[in-house]
Amino acid sequence: MQFKDQFRKKLSSAKKLVFFTGAGISAESGIATFRGADGIWNKMRPEELASFSAFMKNPNLIWEWYQHRREIIHKVEPNAGHKAIAELEKYYDVIVVTQNVDNLHKRAGSTKIFELHGNIERNFCIACHTFVSEKQFEGNEVPQCEKCGGMIRPDVVWFGENLPQDQFSGGETAAEWSDICFVVGTSAVVYPAAYIPQSAKRAGSYLVEINIEPTELSRFVDYSIIGKAGDVLPKILKLISQK
Ligand code: BJW
Ligand code: ZN
């Protein structure tokens, strides 16, 4: 793969990299994306599964869906894309701003991560807001809070819910601080997360997209690389590490 000269020069002078990532980076680990041919939302409408009203309507169904996804996540491994991003910390100041809830960046070794849409490993009580992080719940029925008997839900951000303010503002500040902002494996249609690459560009960061197909953002970026994250990111790492 030949990268364009302008990008190679930017990589040589850059010190601060941000990776704004979405479901596509975990696709090669075996985790389904949301949109697209094999996407989750192809079979189910988002608001039927990823909203508080869906949870209240059928808590056991929604809980079971998250338990199923947790099982998959526990079985898979970070892929070459996640690992290349973690490895780049040897050469740059790197911050990951992810929409993913799957913990794979952390498992790959990345140390600075903002999680815009929560984390599937954490749970909290909808009544008293007590967090239940460590506990592995058995079975598919929605658990009850040990303190107050309220229902336990996953600590992920559903449609119509606010993003955790510290994670969003931290992610946006990082994007504005970056010399290069990579947008990897996201359709960039979900807001307010999708404002983050726009903020990066407005602040003067060089915007690079890595995706298997063009997206909403492609016309707006400085460089669009069509390819799999697990192929492209190790090649970028190789370019840097061989210098
Ligand atoms: C590869 C690859 C490979 C594949 N290599 N690439 C402004 C404008 C319009 C709408 C809104 C707006 N502001 C708010 C909204 C409403 C709504 C929204 O954005 N709707 C739009 C979809 C229309 N946003 C919200 O509701 C947000 N909250 C909010 O705004 O609060 C304020 C508020 C409060 C009260 C009332 C109203 C507003 C919350 C959004 C929460 C999103 N949650 C989810 C679920 C998380 C939990 C879970 O996992 O179950 O987050 S939805 C889902 O989409 C998930 C993802 O993080 C998110 C983004 O998806 P992503 O990562 O981009 O995945 P895909 O599948 O879309 O794309 C994968 C890409 O990878 C594709 O491009 C492939 O080509 C590519 N690819 N293989 C490289 N190997
Ligand atoms: Zn409680």
Tab-separated table of C-alpha atoms and ligand atoms in Angstrom:
chain	number	residue	atom	x	y	z
A	1	MET	CA	0.000	0.000	0.000
A	2	GLN	CA	1.367	3.416	-1.017
A	3	PHE	CA	0.348	6.248	1.299
A	4	LYS	CA	0.188	9.709	-0.176
A	5	ASP	CA	3.235	11.957	0.359
A	6	GLN	CA	1.357	14.676	2.220
A	7	PHE	CA	0.238	12.078	4.809
A	8	ARG	CA	3.756	10.650	5.186
A	9	LYS	CA	5.084	14.158	5.846
A	10	LYS	CA	2.359	14.819	8.419
A	11	LEU	CA	3.257	11.559	10.159
A	12	SER	CA	6.911	12.626	10.302
A	13	SER	CA	6.193	15.970	11.937
A	14	ALA	CA	3.220	14.952	14.125
A	15	LYS	CA	3.544	14.407	17.868
A	16	LYS	CA	-0.075	13.971	18.964
A	17	LEU	CA	-2.418	11.403	17.443
A	18	VAL	CA	-6.083	10.800	18.141
A	19	PHE	CA	-7.929	7.685	16.998
A	20	PHE	CA	-11.682	8.206	16.833
A	21	THR	CA	-13.002	4.681	16.452
A	22	GLY	CA	-16.247	2.846	15.790
A	23	ALA	CA	-17.606	-0.662	15.415
A	24	GLY	CA	-15.612	-1.295	12.207
A	25	ILE	CA	-12.336	-1.559	14.112
A	26	SER	CA	-13.708	-4.514	16.085
A	27	ALA	CA	-15.302	-6.210	13.047
A	28	GLU	CA	-12.134	-8.181	12.319
A	29	SER	CA	-12.214	-9.496	15.898
A	30	GLY	CA	-15.628	-10.993	15.133
A	31	ILE	CA	-17.941	-8.385	16.670
A	32	ALA	CA	-20.847	-7.340	14.445
A	33	THR	CA	-21.118	-3.700	13.372
A	34	PHE	CA	-24.406	-1.815	13.725
A	35	ARG	CA	-25.089	-0.656	10.188
A	36	GLY	CA	-24.264	-2.119	6.772
A	37	ALA	CA	-24.964	-5.506	5.208
A	38	ASP	CA	-24.219	-7.651	8.284
A	39	GLY	CA	-25.028	-4.962	10.831
A	40	ILE	CA	-27.157	-5.485	13.940
A	41	TRP	CA	-29.593	-2.763	12.874
A	42	ASN	CA	-30.189	-4.584	9.620
A	43	LYS	CA	-32.215	-7.132	11.530
A	44	MET	CA	-33.593	-4.942	14.335
A	45	ARG	CA	-34.508	-1.264	14.505
A	46	PRO	CA	-32.111	0.594	16.841
A	47	GLU	CA	-34.846	1.975	19.059
A	48	GLU	CA	-36.206	-1.566	19.602
A	49	LEU	CA	-33.013	-2.539	21.428
A	50	ALA	CA	-30.913	0.501	22.256
A	51	SER	CA	-33.277	2.784	24.134
A	52	PHE	CA	-34.438	3.149	27.725
A	53	SER	CA	-38.066	2.709	26.673
A	54	ALA	CA	-37.191	-0.620	24.983
A	55	PHE	CA	-35.528	-1.704	28.249
A	56	MET	CA	-38.557	-0.712	30.331
A	57	LYS	CA	-40.900	-2.484	27.895
A	58	ASN	CA	-38.989	-5.748	27.950
A	59	PRO	CA	-36.078	-5.697	30.408
A	60	ASN	CA	-35.319	-9.413	30.164
A	61	LEU	CA	-35.053	-9.321	26.371
A	62	ILE	CA	-32.693	-6.359	26.407
A	63	TRP	CA	-30.639	-7.800	29.271
A	64	GLU	CA	-30.368	-11.110	27.389
A	65	TRP	CA	-29.165	-9.275	24.274
A	66	TYR	CA	-26.392	-7.588	26.270
A	67	GLN	CA	-25.462	-10.857	28.008
A	68	HIS	CA	-25.181	-12.461	24.566
A	69	ARG	CA	-22.931	-9.649	23.338
A	70	ARG	CA	-20.800	-9.874	26.490
A	71	GLU	CA	-20.283	-13.590	25.854
A	72	ILE	CA	-19.063	-12.834	22.328
A	73	ILE	CA	-16.777	-10.028	23.551
A	74	HIS	CA	-15.236	-12.302	26.200
A	75	LYS	CA	-14.449	-14.921	23.566
A	76	VAL	CA	-12.762	-12.623	21.032
A	77	GLU	CA	-9.378	-10.913	21.028
A	78	PRO	CA	-8.172	-7.433	20.040
A	79	ASN	CA	-7.045	-7.513	16.405
A	80	ALA	CA	-4.077	-6.098	14.509
A	81	GLY	CA	-5.818	-2.708	14.246
A	82	HIS	CA	-6.307	-2.290	18.024
A	83	LYS	CA	-2.765	-3.556	18.636
A	84	ALA	CA	-1.177	-1.158	16.120
A	85	ILE	CA	-2.878	1.802	17.837
A	86	ALA	CA	-1.565	0.638	21.220
A	87	GLU	CA	1.931	0.130	19.769
A	88	LEU	CA	1.944	3.672	18.338
A	89	GLU	CA	2.230	4.945	21.935
A	90	LYS	CA	5.957	4.129	21.597
A	91	TYR	CA	6.287	6.862	18.977
A	92	TYR	CA	3.563	9.448	19.705
A	93	ASP	CA	1.247	10.871	22.343
A	94	VAL	CA	-1.825	8.818	21.510
A	95	ILE	CA	-5.402	9.239	22.709
A	96	VAL	CA	-8.205	6.877	21.719
A	97	VAL	CA	-11.719	8.310	21.558
A	98	THR	CA	-14.022	5.380	20.995
A	99	GLN	CA	-17.716	4.886	20.430
A	100	ASN	CA	-17.241	1.192	21.174
A	101	VAL	CA	-18.327	-0.401	24.431
A	102	ASP	CA	-16.276	-3.588	23.993
A	103	ASN	CA	-13.054	-2.831	25.959
A	104	LEU	CA	-10.854	-4.115	23.112
A	105	HIS	CA	-8.673	-0.973	22.976
A	106	LYS	CA	-7.867	-1.405	26.663
A	107	ARG	CA	-7.197	-5.113	26.246
A	108	ALA	CA	-4.843	-4.297	23.328
A	109	GLY	CA	-2.808	-2.041	25.630
A	110	SER	CA	-3.971	1.499	24.845
A	111	THR	CA	-3.600	3.603	27.985
A	112	LYS	CA	-5.559	6.821	27.284
A	113	ILE	CA	-9.115	6.108	26.242
A	114	PHE	CA	-12.305	8.160	26.244
A	115	GLU	CA	-15.444	6.014	26.014
A	116	LEU	CA	-18.253	8.042	24.488
A	117	HIS	CA	-20.990	5.403	24.656
A	118	GLY	CA	-20.088	3.681	27.926
A	119	ASN	CA	-18.756	0.215	28.591
A	120	ILE	CA	-20.637	-3.066	28.367
A	121	GLU	CA	-18.684	-4.509	31.318
A	122	ARG	CA	-20.170	-1.957	33.734
A	123	ASN	CA	-23.732	-1.957	35.030
A	124	PHE	CA	-25.763	0.230	37.322
A	125	CYS	CA	-29.074	0.284	39.159
A	126	ILE	CA	-31.707	2.421	37.456
A	127	ALA	CA	-33.235	3.331	40.847
A	128	CYS	CA	-30.310	4.204	43.152
A	129	HIS	CA	-27.550	4.501	40.489
A	130	THR	CA	-25.173	2.183	42.362
A	131	PHE	CA	-22.534	0.841	39.990
A	132	VAL	CA	-21.940	-2.882	39.726
A	133	SER	CA	-18.724	-3.318	37.794
A	134	GLU	CA	-16.983	-6.490	38.746
A	135	LYS	CA	-19.857	-8.858	39.177
A	136	GLN	CA	-20.459	-11.411	36.443
A	137	PHE	CA	-24.173	-11.987	36.304
A	138	GLU	CA	-25.430	-15.482	35.604
A	139	GLY	CA	-28.469	-16.221	33.491
A	140	ASN	CA	-30.533	-14.063	31.213
A	141	GLU	CA	-32.995	-12.439	33.602
A	142	VAL	CA	-32.420	-8.819	34.476
A	143	PRO	CA	-30.729	-8.758	37.926
A	144	GLN	CA	-31.991	-6.762	40.900
A	145	CYS	CA	-29.919	-4.291	42.867
A	146	GLU	CA	-28.694	-5.727	46.175
A	147	LYS	CA	-29.191	-2.340	47.862
A	148	CYS	CA	-32.671	-1.339	46.734
A	149	GLY	CA	-34.142	-4.060	44.499
A	150	GLY	CA	-34.104	-1.805	41.410
A	151	MET	CA	-33.339	-3.169	37.963
A	152	ILE	CA	-29.719	-3.355	36.817
A	153	ARG	CA	-28.901	-2.080	33.322
A	154	PRO	CA	-25.683	-1.965	31.295
A	155	ASP	CA	-23.726	1.292	31.521
A	156	VAL	CA	-24.003	2.068	27.815
A	157	VAL	CA	-25.506	5.134	26.153
A	158	TRP	CA	-28.816	4.476	24.474
A	159	PHE	CA	-30.574	6.701	21.925
A	160	GLY	CA	-32.054	9.796	23.559
A	161	GLU	CA	-29.589	9.610	26.476
A	162	ASN	CA	-26.815	12.067	27.168
A	163	LEU	CA	-23.217	11.016	26.674
A	164	PRO	CA	-21.047	11.055	29.829
A	165	GLN	CA	-20.023	14.725	29.882
A	166	ASP	CA	-16.412	14.131	30.987
A	167	GLN	CA	-15.847	11.542	28.238
A	168	PHE	CA	-17.366	13.716	25.513
A	169	SER	CA	-15.558	16.902	26.490
A	170	GLY	CA	-12.296	14.974	27.047
A	171	GLY	CA	-12.658	13.377	23.615
A	172	GLU	CA	-13.437	16.654	21.912
A	173	THR	CA	-10.521	18.450	23.589
A	174	ALA	CA	-8.188	15.609	22.561
A	175	ALA	CA	-9.378	15.822	18.963
A	176	GLU	CA	-8.729	19.571	18.925
A	177	TRP	CA	-5.292	19.018	20.497
A	178	SER	CA	-4.247	16.371	17.948
A	179	ASP	CA	-1.924	16.914	14.979
A	180	ILE	CA	-3.568	14.020	13.154
A	181	CYS	CA	-7.041	12.678	13.902
A	182	PHE	CA	-7.718	9.207	12.480
A	183	VAL	CA	-11.377	8.257	12.024
A	184	VAL	CA	-11.465	4.475	11.948
A	185	GLY	CA	-14.353	2.107	11.209
A	186	THR	CA	-17.292	4.373	11.883
A	187	SER	CA	-20.224	5.395	9.720
A	188	ALA	CA	-20.076	8.773	11.553
A	189	VAL	CA	-23.851	9.152	11.565
A	190	VAL	CA	-24.466	9.061	15.321
A	191	TYR	CA	-24.385	12.431	17.091
A	192	PRO	CA	-23.045	14.090	19.159
A	193	ALA	CA	-20.063	11.680	18.762
A	194	ALA	CA	-19.803	12.510	15.045
A	195	TYR	CA	-19.098	16.162	15.920
A	196	ILE	CA	-15.681	15.132	17.263
A	197	PRO	CA	-13.841	14.674	13.932
A	198	GLN	CA	-15.475	17.894	12.742
A	199	SER	CA	-14.077	19.694	15.809
A	200	ALA	CA	-10.636	18.212	15.111
A	201	LYS	CA	-10.621	19.521	11.564
A	202	ARG	CA	-11.920	22.934	12.585
A	203	ALA	CA	-9.055	23.179	15.091
A	204	GLY	CA	-6.515	22.458	12.340
A	205	SER	CA	-5.896	18.728	12.827
A	206	TYR	CA	-5.179	16.636	9.727
A	207	LEU	CA	-8.153	14.294	9.316
A	208	VAL	CA	-7.552	10.766	8.011
A	209	GLU	CA	-10.342	8.265	7.506
A	210	ILE	CA	-9.801	4.504	7.427
A	211	ASN	CA	-12.860	2.551	6.322
A	212	ILE	CA	-13.761	-0.256	3.941
A	213	GLU	CA	-16.103	2.131	2.138
A	214	PRO	CA	-16.780	5.870	1.784
A	215	THR	CA	-18.896	7.444	4.556
A	216	GLU	CA	-20.706	10.687	5.396
A	217	LEU	CA	-17.328	12.067	6.407
A	218	SER	CA	-15.269	11.104	3.340
A	219	ARG	CA	-15.803	14.368	1.453
A	220	PHE	CA	-14.725	16.333	4.500
A	221	VAL	CA	-11.457	14.538	5.397
A	222	ASP	CA	-7.913	15.360	4.252
A	223	TYR	CA	-7.180	11.771	3.339
A	224	SER	CA	-9.539	8.849	2.889
A	225	ILE	CA	-7.921	5.412	2.996
A	226	ILE	CA	-10.169	2.626	1.781
A	227	GLY	CA	-9.175	-0.619	3.455
A	228	LYS	CA	-9.600	-2.768	6.542
A	229	ALA	CA	-8.420	-1.244	9.815
A	230	GLY	CA	-6.546	-4.468	10.584
A	231	ASP	CA	-4.569	-4.119	7.340
A	232	VAL	CA	-4.040	-0.360	7.161
A	233	LEU	CA	-3.097	0.447	10.779
A	234	PRO	CA	-0.213	-2.072	10.997
A	235	LYS	CA	1.128	-0.599	7.741
A	236	ILE	CA	1.107	2.880	9.263
A	237	LEU	CA	2.910	1.486	12.326
A	238	LYS	CA	5.486	-0.186	10.071
A	239	LEU	CA	6.130	3.073	8.244
A	240	ILE	CA	6.905	4.783	11.568
A	241	SER	CA	8.827	2.000	13.279
A	242	GLN	CA	11.181	1.491	10.329
A	243	LYS	CA	12.311	5.127	10.356
B	1	BJW	C1	-14.790	-1.125	8.760
B	1	BJW	C2	-14.446	-2.482	8.841
B	1	BJW	C3	-13.079	-2.783	8.890
B	1	BJW	C4	-16.597	-2.353	8.840
B	1	BJW	N1	-12.185	-1.791	8.852
B	1	BJW	N2	-13.883	-0.164	8.702
B	1	BJW	C5	-27.976	15.519	15.648
B	1	BJW	C6	-28.372	15.190	14.374
B	1	BJW	C7	-29.146	14.042	14.137
B	1	BJW	C8	-29.538	13.201	15.173
B	1	BJW	C9	-29.144	13.504	16.447
B	1	BJW	C10	-28.382	14.652	16.665
B	1	BJW	N3	-28.105	14.698	18.011
B	1	BJW	C11	-28.696	13.643	18.603
B	1	BJW	C12	-29.334	12.898	17.687
B	1	BJW	C13	-30.115	11.643	17.988
B	1	BJW	C14	-29.267	10.409	18.086
B	1	BJW	C15	-28.613	10.199	16.712
B	1	BJW	O1	-27.454	10.461	16.496
B	1	BJW	N4	-29.387	9.655	15.778
B	1	BJW	C16	-28.890	9.419	14.410
B	1	BJW	C17	-28.495	7.945	14.255
B	1	BJW	C18	-29.980	9.789	13.477
B	1	BJW	N5	-28.258	10.503	19.140
B	1	BJW	C19	-28.526	10.214	20.407
B	1	BJW	O2	-29.649	9.878	20.766
B	1	BJW	C20	-27.390	10.346	21.396
B	1	BJW	N6	-27.766	11.089	22.552
B	1	BJW	C21	-28.053	12.386	22.492
B	1	BJW	O3	-27.990	13.022	21.477
B	1	BJW	O4	-28.401	12.927	23.724
B	1	BJW	C22	-28.992	14.217	23.725
B	1	BJW	C23	-30.488	13.982	23.824
B	1	BJW	C24	-31.036	13.742	25.048
B	1	BJW	C25	-32.417	13.557	25.157
B	1	BJW	C26	-33.208	13.573	24.007
B	1	BJW	C27	-32.621	13.778	22.760
B	1	BJW	C28	-31.246	13.986	22.663
B	1	BJW	C29	-26.978	8.970	21.940
B	1	BJW	C30	-26.441	8.067	20.909
B	1	BJW	C31	-26.140	6.699	21.527
B	1	BJW	C32	-25.691	5.673	20.508
B	1	BJW	N7	-25.672	4.383	21.114
B	1	BJW	C33	-25.223	3.231	20.335
B	1	BJW	C34	-25.489	1.952	21.169
B	1	BJW	C35	-24.487	1.829	22.304
B	1	BJW	C36	-24.770	0.671	23.187
B	1	BJW	C37	-24.617	-0.655	22.501
B	1	BJW	O5	-23.528	-0.985	21.974
B	1	BJW	O6	-25.584	-1.407	22.501
B	1	BJW	O7	-23.834	3.365	20.028
B	1	BJW	S1	-25.974	3.128	18.734
B	1	BJW	C38	-24.566	2.518	17.900
B	1	BJW	O8	-24.117	3.480	16.916
B	1	BJW	C39	-23.451	2.453	18.967
B	1	BJW	C40	-22.266	2.968	18.205
B	1	BJW	O9	-21.276	3.421	19.102
B	1	BJW	C41	-22.855	4.034	17.333
B	1	BJW	C42	-22.023	4.383	16.131
B	1	BJW	O10	-21.922	3.304	15.251
B	1	BJW	P1	-20.545	3.022	14.495
B	1	BJW	O11	-19.501	2.679	15.465
B	1	BJW	O12	-20.264	4.114	13.564
B	1	BJW	O13	-20.898	1.663	13.714
B	1	BJW	P2	-21.590	1.457	12.280
B	1	BJW	O14	-22.045	0.044	12.226
B	1	BJW	O15	-22.572	2.506	12.000
B	1	BJW	O16	-20.396	1.662	11.246
B	1	BJW	C43	-19.330	0.727	11.124
B	1	BJW	C44	-18.383	1.263	10.070
B	1	BJW	O17	-17.250	0.418	10.023
B	1	BJW	C45	-18.980	1.285	8.655
B	1	BJW	O18	-18.721	2.560	8.072
B	1	BJW	C46	-18.206	0.174	7.905
B	1	BJW	O19	-17.997	0.475	6.541
B	1	BJW	C47	-16.908	0.173	8.662
B	1	BJW	N8	-16.157	-1.088	8.675
B	1	BJW	N9	-15.604	-3.239	8.811
B	1	BJW	C48	-12.604	-0.519	8.703
B	1	BJW	N10	-12.659	-4.096	8.932
B	2	ZN	ZN	-30.360	0.188	43.597
